[in-house]
Every structure is written in structure tokens, then in C-alpha cells.
Amino acid sequence: MKHFHLYIICPIIITLAACTGSKRDAIGHTEVTIETSEGDIIVRLYDDTPLHRDNFICNVRQGCYDGILFNRIVPEMVIQTGDTTMKAKASQTSQGCLHPSPSTGIPAEIVYPRHFHKQGALAAAREPDSINPSRLSSPLQWYIVTGKKYTSAELRELQTLIYDERVAALFETLLRQHATQIDSLRCTNHDAWQQRLNDLQVQAEQTLAVNPPQPLSETQKQTYNRLGGAPHLDGDYTVFGEVVEGMPIALRIGRTPVDAKERPRKAVYIKKVTISKM
């Protein structure tokens, strides 16, 4: 998947304790109503991702999401919002959301495979691993999975592709780490240079073999077969809730025509977000 970019953020993490005082179990009782230009969507927040849950609650209470656009739509994958600079009306301003350094983020709470990218999953956007190896989440930007259905054969092919991509990423990291040596060999000894590349490829494969991608569970397979989702995102982003009402609205937003940069060609926006149940 193309990476979710973090543009501006809110310094919520240091104030989480002040935003929620009740202890809850891991099931999740908090529900949030997202009133959009296309209709209402209700999401439930998980209690086993407490940092993300409390951060989202704080943002909602501060009015951070009121009047902002859905700034990115990937057909049959996700609808994304949370960039508080992108208002539906130029006259609107954020109500108390501050914009500190973009290096700030929420520690990852990737509870996988319990929470995966099924249709309706609510997850936090983040910067790519290359500049965000800890997978810190954006305190503002989030997405809802619209996804698509996958056959069993497609899921097997996708698992192979994910494995190959992770080997390639490890190989690229090793190339950067040994760049000086590799550049020298390329200029002085072609055979030694080729052998060194082969060795690094083997090293990348051996490293991934120690901690390979988890195979999909039967629950995941059945869900992606019947309901759909975005399985290639699993284990890489924090899923902290799910849609409980209004999924047809999210799917309608997901069908909005977009330009080459995945920007909606018409304004689709959030009117207001409120805590509807605690």
C-alpha cells in the first residue's frame, strides 16, 4: 500500500490521562458518531488500544475533525481523513488543535491478528517505515477500510507477494548499510561485487525466516472471502476500532471519483464528530 502521510498533529499523548477516567474492559464500549456530507457513520473504539482510543476521544472533544475533508480515497481500500488543515470551508478553523513538530506520534498498538484490516476497520495513518521504523501513529489522521473481497487463491498470492516485498525491503536496508564496500567492489572486482550482493540477498532471506509474516487465520480468510478488506495492511498499522453502523455510507464515500493523487474530485467531508456512547 502507498504510505499514509502525517502532515500535522495534536499534542494529545501527554494529556491522555485527563481525557478519560473510567476503566474499561478490552471489548470496547465507546462509540463515536461521524456525521459526514454523505450520511452518518458510527464507530466503536477498542479498549485494548488505549492510547489510540483516548487520543481519538480527545480529538473529538476538541472538535478537531469538525468540518474537515476526506483528503484521500483509495478505491477498494480505504477512505482517509484527519488532516485538520483541509477544511470543507475556507472560513473554518480548528477548535483547539495545536500543530507541534511532525516527529511526535502515538506509540504503535498493533494487536494483530486479533484486530485486522477487515471491511469497516478503523486504523491510524502513519509515516512509512523508512523514516518511522517504530511505526508511530499520526495523532490526527485515520482511515476506514472499505476494501474488497478476495478469493482463496488471491489470498495465497498476496501472502507470497508480502513475503517477497519484505525480503526486498531487508535487502535494500543491507545495501544501505554496506554501501561503501559495495560501491568499491563494483569498481574494482565485478565477481566479488556480485557475490557480495548474493550474500546480502541470502542474509535478507535468513533474517525474515526468523520472524516470517504470520499466515492468515481461518477467521481472517473467511472474513476476507465473505466481507472483504485490505489484508496487505495487516500487522503494519494500528487498528483501534471498527464501524458498527453506517458502513454503506463509508462505501459510498469510497466510490467517490479521485484524481491521480487519490484526492476526491468532489468535496466529501465530516460535518461533526461526537461521542455517542461511553
Short mmCIF file of C-alpha atoms in Angstrom, two decimals:
data_model
loop_
_atom_site.label_atom_id
_atom_site.label_comp_id
_atom_site.label_asym_id
_atom_site.label_seq_id
_atom_site.Cartn_x
_atom_site.Cartn_y
_atom_site.Cartn_z
CA MET A 1 0.00 0.00 0.00
CA LYS A 2 1.06 3.57 -0.55
CA HIS A 3 2.09 5.10 2.72
CA PHE A 4 -0.16 7.28 4.79
CA HIS A 5 1.48 10.64 5.28
CA LEU A 6 1.40 12.53 8.55
CA TYR A 7 1.03 16.25 7.96
CA ILE A 8 0.08 17.94 11.23
CA ILE A 9 -0.56 16.59 14.68
CA CYS A 10 -2.04 17.36 18.05
CA PRO A 11 -0.05 17.10 21.33
CA ILE A 12 -2.60 14.76 22.86
CA ILE A 13 -0.41 11.99 24.25
CA ILE A 14 0.76 13.97 27.27
CA THR A 15 -2.85 14.77 28.21
CA LEU A 16 -4.45 11.35 27.74
CA ALA A 17 -4.97 10.78 31.44
CA ALA A 18 -7.04 13.96 31.64
CA CYS A 19 -9.33 12.91 28.82
CA THR A 20 -10.67 9.66 30.23
CA GLY A 21 -11.03 8.46 33.75
CA SER A 22 -13.02 5.24 33.59
CA LYS A 23 -11.52 1.78 33.36
CA ARG A 24 -12.99 -0.44 30.68
CA ASP A 25 -12.52 -4.00 29.54
CA ALA A 26 -10.99 -4.98 26.21
CA ILE A 27 -14.31 -5.33 24.38
CA GLY A 28 -14.79 -1.61 23.79
CA HIS A 29 -17.82 0.43 24.82
CA THR A 30 -17.06 3.88 23.41
CA GLU A 31 -18.99 4.72 20.26
CA VAL A 32 -18.41 7.80 18.13
CA THR A 33 -20.83 9.23 15.58
CA ILE A 34 -19.20 10.70 12.48
CA GLU A 35 -21.67 12.94 10.64
CA THR A 36 -20.50 13.23 7.04
CA SER A 37 -21.80 15.00 3.96
CA GLU A 38 -22.97 11.57 2.75
CA GLY A 39 -24.59 10.35 5.98
CA ASP A 40 -23.67 9.13 9.45
CA ILE A 41 -21.07 6.50 10.39
CA ILE A 42 -20.81 5.12 13.92
CA VAL A 43 -17.53 3.55 15.05
CA ARG A 44 -16.69 1.63 18.21
CA LEU A 45 -13.26 2.16 19.78
CA TYR A 46 -11.31 -0.82 21.13
CA ASP A 47 -10.19 -0.78 24.75
CA ASP A 48 -7.09 -2.89 24.13
CA THR A 49 -5.60 0.01 22.14
CA PRO A 50 -6.00 2.59 24.95
CA LEU A 51 -3.54 5.21 23.69
CA HIS A 52 -5.29 5.42 20.33
CA ARG A 53 -8.75 5.25 21.89
CA ASP A 54 -8.06 8.08 24.34
CA ASN A 55 -6.29 10.18 21.71
CA PHE A 56 -9.28 9.87 19.38
CA ILE A 57 -11.67 10.79 22.19
CA CYS A 58 -9.58 13.87 22.99
CA ASN A 59 -9.53 14.96 19.36
CA VAL A 60 -13.30 14.53 19.10
CA ARG A 61 -13.92 16.55 22.26
CA GLN A 62 -11.69 19.33 20.96
CA GLY A 63 -13.62 19.47 17.68
CA CYS A 64 -10.52 18.61 15.64
CA TYR A 65 -12.46 16.73 12.97
CA ASP A 66 -15.45 19.03 12.57
CA GLY A 67 -15.66 20.46 9.07
CA ILE A 68 -12.64 18.66 7.58
CA LEU A 69 -12.43 16.87 4.24
CA PHE A 70 -11.78 13.25 3.44
CA ASN A 71 -8.40 14.05 1.92
CA ARG A 72 -7.51 10.65 0.45
CA ILE A 73 -9.58 7.85 -1.07
CA VAL A 74 -8.03 4.65 -2.38
CA PRO A 75 -10.69 2.73 -4.33
CA GLU A 76 -11.48 -0.68 -2.82
CA MET A 77 -9.08 0.00 0.03
CA VAL A 78 -9.56 2.96 2.40
CA ILE A 79 -11.06 6.38 2.98
CA GLN A 80 -8.76 8.70 4.94
CA THR A 81 -9.24 11.93 6.85
CA GLY A 82 -7.81 13.80 9.83
CA ASP A 83 -5.73 16.49 8.12
CA THR A 84 -7.11 19.47 10.06
CA THR A 85 -5.66 21.96 7.56
CA MET A 86 -8.08 20.67 4.91
CA LYS A 87 -11.40 22.29 5.75
CA ALA A 88 -14.56 21.99 3.69
CA LYS A 89 -14.97 25.76 4.01
CA ALA A 90 -12.03 28.16 3.97
CA SER A 91 -13.56 30.21 6.79
CA GLN A 92 -13.48 27.28 9.21
CA THR A 93 -10.65 26.89 11.71
CA SER A 94 -9.58 24.10 14.07
CA GLN A 95 -11.05 24.45 17.55
CA GLY A 96 -8.07 23.99 19.85
CA CYS A 97 -5.97 21.55 17.82
CA LEU A 98 -2.34 22.58 18.03
CA HIS A 99 0.30 21.82 15.41
CA PRO A 100 3.61 20.82 17.02
CA SER A 101 6.57 19.05 15.45
CA PRO A 102 5.66 16.31 12.92
CA SER A 103 8.09 13.98 14.73
CA THR A 104 5.52 13.47 17.51
CA GLY A 105 3.40 10.34 17.30
CA ILE A 106 1.46 7.72 19.23
CA PRO A 107 3.35 4.50 20.10
CA ALA A 108 2.10 1.63 17.97
CA GLU A 109 -0.57 -0.62 19.49
CA ILE A 110 -0.72 -3.30 16.79
CA VAL A 111 -2.88 -6.03 18.32
CA TYR A 112 -2.56 -8.49 15.47
CA PRO A 113 -4.10 -10.86 14.46
CA ARG A 114 -6.92 -10.04 16.89
CA HIS A 115 -7.54 -6.79 15.03
CA PHE A 116 -7.04 -6.92 11.30
CA HIS A 117 -7.98 -4.87 8.24
CA LYS A 118 -11.43 -6.25 7.58
CA GLN A 119 -14.02 -4.05 5.89
CA GLY A 120 -15.00 -1.37 8.42
CA ALA A 121 -11.76 -1.42 10.40
CA LEU A 122 -10.75 1.96 11.86
CA ALA A 123 -6.98 2.48 11.90
CA ALA A 124 -4.35 5.18 12.39
CA ALA A 125 -2.35 6.54 9.49
CA ARG A 126 1.42 6.89 9.82
CA GLU A 127 4.64 7.68 8.01
CA PRO A 128 6.47 4.82 6.19
CA ASP A 129 8.96 2.51 7.92
CA SER A 130 11.90 4.13 6.12
CA ILE A 131 11.52 7.26 8.27
CA ASN A 132 9.33 5.81 11.03
CA PRO A 133 10.76 2.40 12.00
CA SER A 134 8.88 2.41 15.32
CA ARG A 135 5.61 2.72 13.39
CA LEU A 136 4.40 5.68 15.42
CA SER A 137 0.84 6.58 14.50
CA SER A 138 -0.36 10.01 13.47
CA PRO A 139 -2.29 11.53 16.39
CA LEU A 140 -4.73 13.06 13.91
CA GLN A 141 -5.05 11.13 10.66
CA TRP A 142 -7.06 7.93 10.44
CA TYR A 143 -8.79 5.76 7.87
CA ILE A 144 -11.69 3.37 7.50
CA VAL A 145 -11.18 0.23 5.42
CA THR A 146 -13.60 -0.19 2.52
CA GLY A 147 -11.58 -2.96 0.90
CA LYS A 148 -12.63 -5.68 -1.49
CA LYS A 149 -13.35 -9.40 -1.38
CA TYR A 150 -10.54 -11.88 -2.00
CA THR A 151 -10.70 -15.45 -3.25
CA SER A 152 -8.61 -18.10 -1.52
CA ALA A 153 -6.21 -18.13 -4.48
CA GLU A 154 -5.83 -14.35 -4.33
CA LEU A 155 -5.05 -14.50 -0.61
CA ARG A 156 -2.34 -17.12 -1.20
CA GLU A 157 -0.84 -14.99 -3.96
CA LEU A 158 -0.97 -11.93 -1.72
CA GLN A 159 0.84 -13.74 1.09
CA THR A 160 3.63 -14.65 -1.33
CA LEU A 161 3.83 -11.07 -2.54
CA ILE A 162 4.04 -9.73 1.03
CA TYR A 163 6.89 -12.13 1.79
CA ASP A 164 8.80 -11.08 -1.33
CA GLU A 165 8.29 -7.39 -0.57
CA ARG A 166 9.64 -7.79 2.97
CA VAL A 167 12.69 -9.65 1.74
CA ALA A 168 13.28 -6.86 -0.78
CA ALA A 169 12.94 -4.22 1.97
CA LEU A 170 15.50 -6.03 4.14
CA PHE A 171 17.85 -6.36 1.16
CA GLU A 172 17.60 -2.60 0.49
CA THR A 173 18.42 -1.90 4.14
CA LEU A 174 21.51 -4.13 3.93
CA LEU A 175 22.59 -2.39 0.73
CA ARG A 176 22.48 0.96 2.50
CA GLN A 177 24.41 -0.40 5.46
CA HIS A 178 27.20 -1.75 3.21
CA ALA A 179 27.07 0.94 0.53
CA THR A 180 30.76 1.93 0.74
CA GLN A 181 32.02 -1.63 0.39
CA ILE A 182 29.60 -2.47 -2.42
CA ASP A 183 30.49 0.66 -4.40
CA SER A 184 34.18 -0.14 -4.06
CA LEU A 185 33.76 -3.73 -5.24
CA ARG A 186 31.65 -2.67 -8.19
CA CYS A 187 34.51 -0.52 -9.44
CA THR A 188 37.34 -2.96 -8.70
CA ASN A 189 36.10 -6.57 -8.73
CA HIS A 190 32.87 -7.40 -10.52
CA ASP A 191 32.80 -11.05 -9.43
CA ALA A 192 33.32 -10.13 -5.78
CA TRP A 193 30.67 -7.43 -6.11
CA GLN A 194 28.13 -9.91 -7.48
CA GLN A 195 28.97 -12.43 -4.77
CA ARG A 196 28.51 -9.78 -2.08
CA LEU A 197 25.08 -8.94 -3.46
CA ASN A 198 24.15 -12.63 -3.44
CA ASP A 199 25.34 -12.92 0.17
CA LEU A 200 23.21 -9.96 1.23
CA GLN A 201 20.19 -11.44 -0.52
CA VAL A 202 20.67 -14.70 1.39
CA GLN A 203 21.11 -12.73 4.62
CA ALA A 204 17.85 -10.89 4.00
CA GLU A 205 16.01 -14.16 3.41
CA GLN A 206 17.52 -15.74 6.53
CA THR A 207 16.62 -12.70 8.65
CA LEU A 208 12.98 -12.83 7.55
CA ALA A 209 12.88 -16.59 8.09
CA VAL A 210 13.47 -15.97 11.81
CA ASN A 211 10.30 -13.88 12.02
CA PRO A 212 8.25 -14.52 8.87
CA PRO A 213 4.87 -12.90 8.14
CA GLN A 214 2.10 -14.65 10.03
CA PRO A 215 -0.14 -16.81 7.86
CA LEU A 216 -3.76 -15.71 7.76
CA SER A 217 -6.00 -17.40 10.30
CA GLU A 218 -9.16 -19.17 9.23
CA THR A 219 -11.17 -16.28 10.64
CA GLN A 220 -9.22 -13.82 8.51
CA LYS A 221 -9.55 -15.94 5.39
CA GLN A 222 -13.29 -16.34 5.80
CA THR A 223 -13.74 -12.64 6.56
CA TYR A 224 -11.73 -11.54 3.52
CA ASN A 225 -13.65 -14.05 1.38
CA ARG A 226 -17.15 -13.03 2.52
CA LEU A 227 -16.86 -9.45 3.73
CA GLY A 228 -13.64 -8.12 2.23
CA GLY A 229 -10.92 -5.82 3.50
CA ALA A 230 -7.29 -4.87 2.93
CA PRO A 231 -5.17 -7.82 4.13
CA HIS A 232 -1.88 -6.39 2.81
CA LEU A 233 -2.05 -3.77 5.59
CA ASP A 234 -2.28 -6.34 8.39
CA GLY A 235 0.32 -6.10 11.14
CA ASP A 236 1.72 -2.78 9.88
CA TYR A 237 -0.81 -0.23 11.19
CA THR A 238 -2.69 0.14 14.47
CA VAL A 239 -6.35 -0.87 14.13
CA PHE A 240 -8.16 0.74 17.06
CA GLY A 241 -11.86 0.39 16.24
CA GLU A 242 -14.49 -0.62 13.72
CA VAL A 243 -17.65 0.61 12.05
CA VAL A 244 -20.81 -0.65 13.80
CA GLU A 245 -23.36 1.38 11.81
CA GLY A 246 -23.27 3.22 8.51
CA MET A 247 -20.87 1.03 6.52
CA PRO A 248 -22.89 1.73 3.32
CA ILE A 249 -22.05 5.41 3.84
CA ALA A 250 -18.33 4.62 4.08
CA LEU A 251 -18.56 2.51 0.93
CA ARG A 252 -20.37 5.34 -0.87
CA ILE A 253 -17.55 7.72 0.10
CA GLY A 254 -15.07 5.11 -1.13
CA ARG A 255 -16.67 5.24 -4.59
CA THR A 256 -16.06 8.99 -4.94
CA PRO A 257 -14.02 9.70 -8.10
CA VAL A 258 -10.42 10.69 -7.35
CA ASP A 259 -7.53 12.30 -9.22
CA ALA A 260 -4.07 10.84 -9.84
CA LYS A 261 -3.03 11.76 -6.29
CA GLU A 262 -6.01 9.96 -4.75
CA ARG A 263 -7.69 13.27 -3.87
CA PRO A 264 -11.50 13.24 -4.15
CA ARG A 265 -12.75 15.21 -7.18
CA LYS A 266 -15.69 16.50 -5.15
CA ALA A 267 -15.77 17.70 -1.56
CA VAL A 268 -16.66 14.86 0.80
CA TYR A 269 -16.36 15.98 4.36
CA ILE A 270 -17.13 15.48 8.04
CA LYS A 271 -19.76 17.81 9.43
CA LYS A 272 -19.31 16.93 13.10
CA VAL A 273 -17.97 14.13 15.28
CA THR A 274 -19.46 13.39 18.71
CA ILE A 275 -19.12 10.79 21.46
CA SER A 276 -22.45 8.96 21.33
CA LYS A 277 -21.78 6.25 23.91
CA MET A 278 -19.21 5.71 26.68
#
